[in-house]
mmCIF file of C-alpha atoms in Angstrom:
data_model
loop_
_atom_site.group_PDB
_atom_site.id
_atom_site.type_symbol
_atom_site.label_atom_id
_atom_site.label_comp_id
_atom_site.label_asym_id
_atom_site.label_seq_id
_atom_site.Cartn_x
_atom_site.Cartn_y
_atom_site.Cartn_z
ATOM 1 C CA UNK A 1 14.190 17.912 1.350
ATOM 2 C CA UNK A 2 14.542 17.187 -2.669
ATOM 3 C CA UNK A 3 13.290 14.441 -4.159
ATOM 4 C CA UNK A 4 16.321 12.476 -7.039
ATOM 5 C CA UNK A 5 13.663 12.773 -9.371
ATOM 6 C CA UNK A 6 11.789 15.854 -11.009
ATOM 7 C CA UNK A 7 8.973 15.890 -8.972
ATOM 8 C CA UNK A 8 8.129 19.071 -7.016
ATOM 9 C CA UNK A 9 8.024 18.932 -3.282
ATOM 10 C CA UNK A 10 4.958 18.273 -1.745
ATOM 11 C CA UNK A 11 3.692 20.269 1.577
ATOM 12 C CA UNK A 12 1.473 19.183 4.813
ATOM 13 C CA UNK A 13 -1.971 20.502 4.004
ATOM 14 C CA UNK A 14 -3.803 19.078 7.531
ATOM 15 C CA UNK A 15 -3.484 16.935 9.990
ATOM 16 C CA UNK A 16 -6.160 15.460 12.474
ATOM 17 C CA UNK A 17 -5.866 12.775 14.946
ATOM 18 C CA UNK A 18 -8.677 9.691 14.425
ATOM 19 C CA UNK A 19 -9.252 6.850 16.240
ATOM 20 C CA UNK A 20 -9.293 3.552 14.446
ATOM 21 C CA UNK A 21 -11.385 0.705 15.496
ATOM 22 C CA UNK A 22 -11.412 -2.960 13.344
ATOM 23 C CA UNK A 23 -13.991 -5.137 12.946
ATOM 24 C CA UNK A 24 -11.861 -7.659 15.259
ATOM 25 C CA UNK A 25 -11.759 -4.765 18.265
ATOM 26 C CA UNK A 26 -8.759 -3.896 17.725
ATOM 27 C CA UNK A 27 -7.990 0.188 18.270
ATOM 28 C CA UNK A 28 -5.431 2.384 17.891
ATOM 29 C CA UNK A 29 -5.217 6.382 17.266
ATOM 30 C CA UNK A 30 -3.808 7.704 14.275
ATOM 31 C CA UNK A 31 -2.658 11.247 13.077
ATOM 32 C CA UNK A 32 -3.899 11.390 9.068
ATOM 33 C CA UNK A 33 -1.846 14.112 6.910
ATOM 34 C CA UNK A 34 -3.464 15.082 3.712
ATOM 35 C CA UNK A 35 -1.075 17.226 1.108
ATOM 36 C CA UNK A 36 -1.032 19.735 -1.478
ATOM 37 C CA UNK A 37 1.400 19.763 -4.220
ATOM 38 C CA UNK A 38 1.380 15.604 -5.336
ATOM 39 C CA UNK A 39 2.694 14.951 -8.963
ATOM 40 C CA UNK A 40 -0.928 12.844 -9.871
ATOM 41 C CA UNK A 41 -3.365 14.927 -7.822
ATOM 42 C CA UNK A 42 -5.031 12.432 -6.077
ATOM 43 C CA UNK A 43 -5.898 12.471 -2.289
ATOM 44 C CA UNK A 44 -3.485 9.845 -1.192
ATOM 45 C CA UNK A 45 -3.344 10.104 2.926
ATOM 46 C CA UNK A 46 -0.386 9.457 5.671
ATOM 47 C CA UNK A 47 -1.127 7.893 8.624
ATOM 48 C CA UNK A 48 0.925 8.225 11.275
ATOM 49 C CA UNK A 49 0.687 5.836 13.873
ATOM 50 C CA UNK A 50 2.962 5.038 17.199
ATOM 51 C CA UNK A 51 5.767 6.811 17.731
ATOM 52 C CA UNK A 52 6.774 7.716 14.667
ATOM 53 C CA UNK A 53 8.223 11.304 15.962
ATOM 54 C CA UNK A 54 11.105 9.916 17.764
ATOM 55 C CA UNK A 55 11.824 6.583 15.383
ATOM 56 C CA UNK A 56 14.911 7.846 13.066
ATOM 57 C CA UNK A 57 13.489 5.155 11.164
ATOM 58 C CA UNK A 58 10.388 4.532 10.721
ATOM 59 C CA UNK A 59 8.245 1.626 9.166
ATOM 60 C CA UNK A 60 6.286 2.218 6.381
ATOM 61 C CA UNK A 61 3.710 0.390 4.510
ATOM 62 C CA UNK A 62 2.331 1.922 0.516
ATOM 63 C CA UNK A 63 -0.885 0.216 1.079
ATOM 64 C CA UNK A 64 -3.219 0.737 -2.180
ATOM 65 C CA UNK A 65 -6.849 1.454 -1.845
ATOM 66 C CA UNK A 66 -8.901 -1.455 -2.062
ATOM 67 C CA UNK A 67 -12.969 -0.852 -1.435
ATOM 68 C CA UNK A 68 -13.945 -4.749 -2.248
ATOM 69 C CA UNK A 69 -11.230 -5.983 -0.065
ATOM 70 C CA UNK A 70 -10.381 -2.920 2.826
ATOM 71 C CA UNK A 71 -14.193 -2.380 3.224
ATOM 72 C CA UNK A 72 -16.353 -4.947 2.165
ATOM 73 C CA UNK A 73 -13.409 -8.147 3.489
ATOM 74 C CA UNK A 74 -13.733 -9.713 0.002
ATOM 75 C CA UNK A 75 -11.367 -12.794 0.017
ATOM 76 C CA UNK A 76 -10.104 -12.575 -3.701
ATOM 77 C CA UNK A 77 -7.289 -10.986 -2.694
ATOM 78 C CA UNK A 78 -5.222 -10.479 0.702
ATOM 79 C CA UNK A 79 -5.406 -6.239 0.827
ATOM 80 C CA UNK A 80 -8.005 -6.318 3.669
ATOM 81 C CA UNK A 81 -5.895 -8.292 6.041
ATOM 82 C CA UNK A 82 -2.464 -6.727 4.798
ATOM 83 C CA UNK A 83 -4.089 -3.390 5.609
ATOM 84 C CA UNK A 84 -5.358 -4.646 9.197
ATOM 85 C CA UNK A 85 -1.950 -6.021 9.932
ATOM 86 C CA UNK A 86 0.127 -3.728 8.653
ATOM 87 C CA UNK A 87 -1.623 -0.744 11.268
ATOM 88 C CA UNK A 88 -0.964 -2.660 14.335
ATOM 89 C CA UNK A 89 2.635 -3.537 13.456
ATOM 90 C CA UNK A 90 3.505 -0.197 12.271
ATOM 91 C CA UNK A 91 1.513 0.809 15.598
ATOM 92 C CA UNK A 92 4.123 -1.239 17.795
ATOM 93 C CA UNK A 93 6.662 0.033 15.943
ATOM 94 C CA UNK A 94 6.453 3.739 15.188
ATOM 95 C CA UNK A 95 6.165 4.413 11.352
ATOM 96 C CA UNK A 96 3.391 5.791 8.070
ATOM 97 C CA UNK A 97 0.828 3.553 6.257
ATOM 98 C CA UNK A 98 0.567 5.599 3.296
ATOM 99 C CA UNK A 99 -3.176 5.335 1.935
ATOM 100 C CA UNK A 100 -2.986 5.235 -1.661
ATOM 101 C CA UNK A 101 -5.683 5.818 -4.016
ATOM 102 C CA UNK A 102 -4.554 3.221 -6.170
ATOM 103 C CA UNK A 103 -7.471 1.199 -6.851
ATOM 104 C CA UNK A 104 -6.995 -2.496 -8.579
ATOM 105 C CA UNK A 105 -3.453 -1.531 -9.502
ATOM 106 C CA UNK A 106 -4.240 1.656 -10.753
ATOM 107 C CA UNK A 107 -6.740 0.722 -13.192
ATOM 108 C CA UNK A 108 -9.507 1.601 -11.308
ATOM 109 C CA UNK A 109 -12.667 0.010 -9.128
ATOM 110 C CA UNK A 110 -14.458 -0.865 -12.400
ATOM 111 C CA UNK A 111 -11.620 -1.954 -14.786
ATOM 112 C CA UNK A 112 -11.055 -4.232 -11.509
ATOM 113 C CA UNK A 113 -14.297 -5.464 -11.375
ATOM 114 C CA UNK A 114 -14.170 -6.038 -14.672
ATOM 115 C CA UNK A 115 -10.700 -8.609 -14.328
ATOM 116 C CA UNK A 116 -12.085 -10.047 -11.712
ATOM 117 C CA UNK A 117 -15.174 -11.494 -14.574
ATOM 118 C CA UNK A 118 -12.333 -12.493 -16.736
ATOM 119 C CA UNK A 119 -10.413 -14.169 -13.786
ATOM 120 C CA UNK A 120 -13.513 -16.116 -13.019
ATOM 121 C CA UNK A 121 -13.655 -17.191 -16.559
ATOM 122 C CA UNK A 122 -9.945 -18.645 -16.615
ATOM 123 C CA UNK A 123 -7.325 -15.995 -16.766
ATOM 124 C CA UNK A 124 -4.934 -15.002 -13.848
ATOM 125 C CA UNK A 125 -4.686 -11.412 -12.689
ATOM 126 C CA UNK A 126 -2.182 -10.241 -14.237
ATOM 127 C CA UNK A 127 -3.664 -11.624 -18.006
ATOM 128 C CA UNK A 128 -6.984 -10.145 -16.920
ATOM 129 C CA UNK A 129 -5.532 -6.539 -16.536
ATOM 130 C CA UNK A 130 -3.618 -7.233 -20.365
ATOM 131 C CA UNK A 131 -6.826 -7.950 -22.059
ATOM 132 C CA UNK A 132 -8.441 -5.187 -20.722
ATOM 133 C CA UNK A 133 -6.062 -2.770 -22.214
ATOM 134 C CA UNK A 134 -3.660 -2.037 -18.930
ATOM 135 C CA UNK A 135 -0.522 -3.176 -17.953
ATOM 136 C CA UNK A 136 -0.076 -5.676 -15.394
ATOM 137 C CA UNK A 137 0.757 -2.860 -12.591
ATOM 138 C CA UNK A 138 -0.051 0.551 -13.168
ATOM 139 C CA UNK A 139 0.911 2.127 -9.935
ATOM 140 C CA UNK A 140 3.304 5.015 -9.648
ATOM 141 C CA UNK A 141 4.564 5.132 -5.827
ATOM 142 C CA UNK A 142 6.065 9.043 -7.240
ATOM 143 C CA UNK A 143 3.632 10.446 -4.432
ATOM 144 C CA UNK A 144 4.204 8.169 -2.225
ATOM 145 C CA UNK A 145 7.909 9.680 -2.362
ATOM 146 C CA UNK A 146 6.857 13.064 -1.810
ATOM 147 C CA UNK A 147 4.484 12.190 1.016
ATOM 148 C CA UNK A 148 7.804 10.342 2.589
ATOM 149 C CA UNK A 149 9.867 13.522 2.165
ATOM 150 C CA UNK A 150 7.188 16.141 3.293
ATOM 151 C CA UNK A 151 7.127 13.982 6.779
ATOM 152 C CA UNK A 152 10.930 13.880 6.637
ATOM 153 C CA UNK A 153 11.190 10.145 6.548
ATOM 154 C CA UNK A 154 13.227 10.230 3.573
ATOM 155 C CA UNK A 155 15.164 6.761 5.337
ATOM 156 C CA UNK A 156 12.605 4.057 5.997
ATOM 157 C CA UNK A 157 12.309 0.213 6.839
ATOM 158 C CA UNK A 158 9.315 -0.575 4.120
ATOM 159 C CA UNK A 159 7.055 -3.392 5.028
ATOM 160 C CA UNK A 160 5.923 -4.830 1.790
ATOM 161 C CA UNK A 161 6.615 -8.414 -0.407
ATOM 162 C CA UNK A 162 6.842 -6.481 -3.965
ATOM 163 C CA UNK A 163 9.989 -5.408 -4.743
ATOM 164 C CA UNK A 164 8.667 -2.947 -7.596
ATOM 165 C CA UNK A 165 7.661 -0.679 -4.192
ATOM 166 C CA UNK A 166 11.019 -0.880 -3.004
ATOM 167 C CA UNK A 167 12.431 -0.258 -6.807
ATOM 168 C CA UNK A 168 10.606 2.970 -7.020
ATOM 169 C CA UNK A 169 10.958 4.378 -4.233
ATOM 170 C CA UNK A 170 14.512 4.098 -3.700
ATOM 171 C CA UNK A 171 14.609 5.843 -7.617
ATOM 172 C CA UNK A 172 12.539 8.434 -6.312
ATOM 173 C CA UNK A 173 15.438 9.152 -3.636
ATOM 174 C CA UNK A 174 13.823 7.507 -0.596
ATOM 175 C CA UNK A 175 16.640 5.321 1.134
ATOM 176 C CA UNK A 176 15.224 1.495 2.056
ATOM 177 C CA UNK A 177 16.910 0.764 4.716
ATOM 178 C CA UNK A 178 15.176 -2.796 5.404
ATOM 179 C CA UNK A 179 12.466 -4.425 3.870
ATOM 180 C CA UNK A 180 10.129 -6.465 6.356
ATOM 181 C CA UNK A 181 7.568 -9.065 4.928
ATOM 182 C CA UNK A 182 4.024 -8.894 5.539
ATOM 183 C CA UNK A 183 2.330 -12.224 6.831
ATOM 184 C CA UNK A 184 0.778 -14.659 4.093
ATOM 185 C CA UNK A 185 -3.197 -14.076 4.197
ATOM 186 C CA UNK A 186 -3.673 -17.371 2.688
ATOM 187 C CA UNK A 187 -7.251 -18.646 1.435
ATOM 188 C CA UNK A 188 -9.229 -20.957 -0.662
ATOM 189 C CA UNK A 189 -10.478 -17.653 -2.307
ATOM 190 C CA UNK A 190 -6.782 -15.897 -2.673
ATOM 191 C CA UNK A 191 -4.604 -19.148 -3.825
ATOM 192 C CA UNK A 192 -4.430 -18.559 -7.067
ATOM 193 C CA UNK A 193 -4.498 -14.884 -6.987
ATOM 194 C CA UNK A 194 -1.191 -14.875 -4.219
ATOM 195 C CA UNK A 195 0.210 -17.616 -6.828
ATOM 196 C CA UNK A 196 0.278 -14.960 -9.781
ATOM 197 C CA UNK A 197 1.855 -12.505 -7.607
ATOM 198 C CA UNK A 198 4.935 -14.240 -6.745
ATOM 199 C CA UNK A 199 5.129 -16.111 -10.696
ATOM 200 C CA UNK A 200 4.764 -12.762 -12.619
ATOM 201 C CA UNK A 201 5.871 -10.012 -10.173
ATOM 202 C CA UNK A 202 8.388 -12.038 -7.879
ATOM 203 C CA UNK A 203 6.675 -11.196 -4.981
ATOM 204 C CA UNK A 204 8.437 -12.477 -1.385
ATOM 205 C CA UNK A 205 5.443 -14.995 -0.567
ATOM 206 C CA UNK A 206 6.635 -18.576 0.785
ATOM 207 C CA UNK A 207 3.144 -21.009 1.175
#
């Protein structure tokens, strides 16, 4: 299935069932895809989870790799929580958490690290990625696209609060049918960071 943009199509290189297990006990099994042929040659997984066969239309979350939040449950940001809800309702529901290696928007772990030191002395997120030299969101959801088409779910309901996702991947000829909200993973530690999102990116977060 072709992609409305020039990027070539991307094919299944493996995939291998896993079980999942979170730090809160909650398990599930997955089935991870890995690909060949993705536009920025990164190893960006699928992972298929519930019954995704049989749903014509199946929920899927872009979730970009975050090590301080995903691994380590740093509170600076919501990704850790976003991640751990967003398997269990795409679990319920039958749908792809795409895995992508996206780190700190797409600058990278250290860049991050690096705007999180300039967050702590006064600027926002978004300001902090500027004066390092990046834009305020570097990600590029192209492969996300051809991950989507590879698994034939070229007609989705997304599960995400930034509309830029949406934007991108509807250009990239994935139709949105529905867009579903995460929860708000509100804490002392996040306020301020969640308060950027919505002011600079319009993010759909009500707290």
């Amino acid at each position: 299935m072709s992609l409305k943009v020039q990027a070539p199509a991307a094919e299944i290189r493996t995939q291998v069932k896993v079980p999942f297990r979170f730090p809160d006990g909650y398990t599930t099994t997955a089935d991870v895809f890995t690909f060949t042929g993705l536009v920025d040659g990164k190893e960006h997984l699928a992972i298929g989870l519930g019954d995704y066969r049989d749903n014509p239309i199946p929920l899927v979350r872009p979730h970009s790799e975050c090590l301080t939040g995903d691994v380590f449950g740093s509170e600076r940001c919501d990704c850790g929580p976003q991640l751990r809800e967003a398997v269990e309702h795409i679990a319920q529901t039958g749908g792809f958490l795409l895995y992508l290696r996206q780190e700190g928007r797409g600058i990278g772990l250290y860049a991050k690290l690096d705007a999180y030191a300039l967050q702590d002395a006064g600027l926002d997120t978004y300001a902090a990625n500027r004066a390092l030299g990046h834009g305020d969101d570097e990600r590029d959801y192209t492969a996300a696209a051809q991950m989507l088409a590879a698994l034939d779910a070229t007609k989705i309901k997304l599960l995400t609060n930034n509309p830029d996702k949406v934007a991108q991947l509807e250009e990239a000829g994935i139709t949105v049918d529905e867009t579903l909200p995460t929860q708000v993973h509100l804490s002392t530690s996040n306020a301020r960071y969640l308060r950027a999102k919505v002011d600079h990116t319009k993010h759909t977060l009500v707290f």
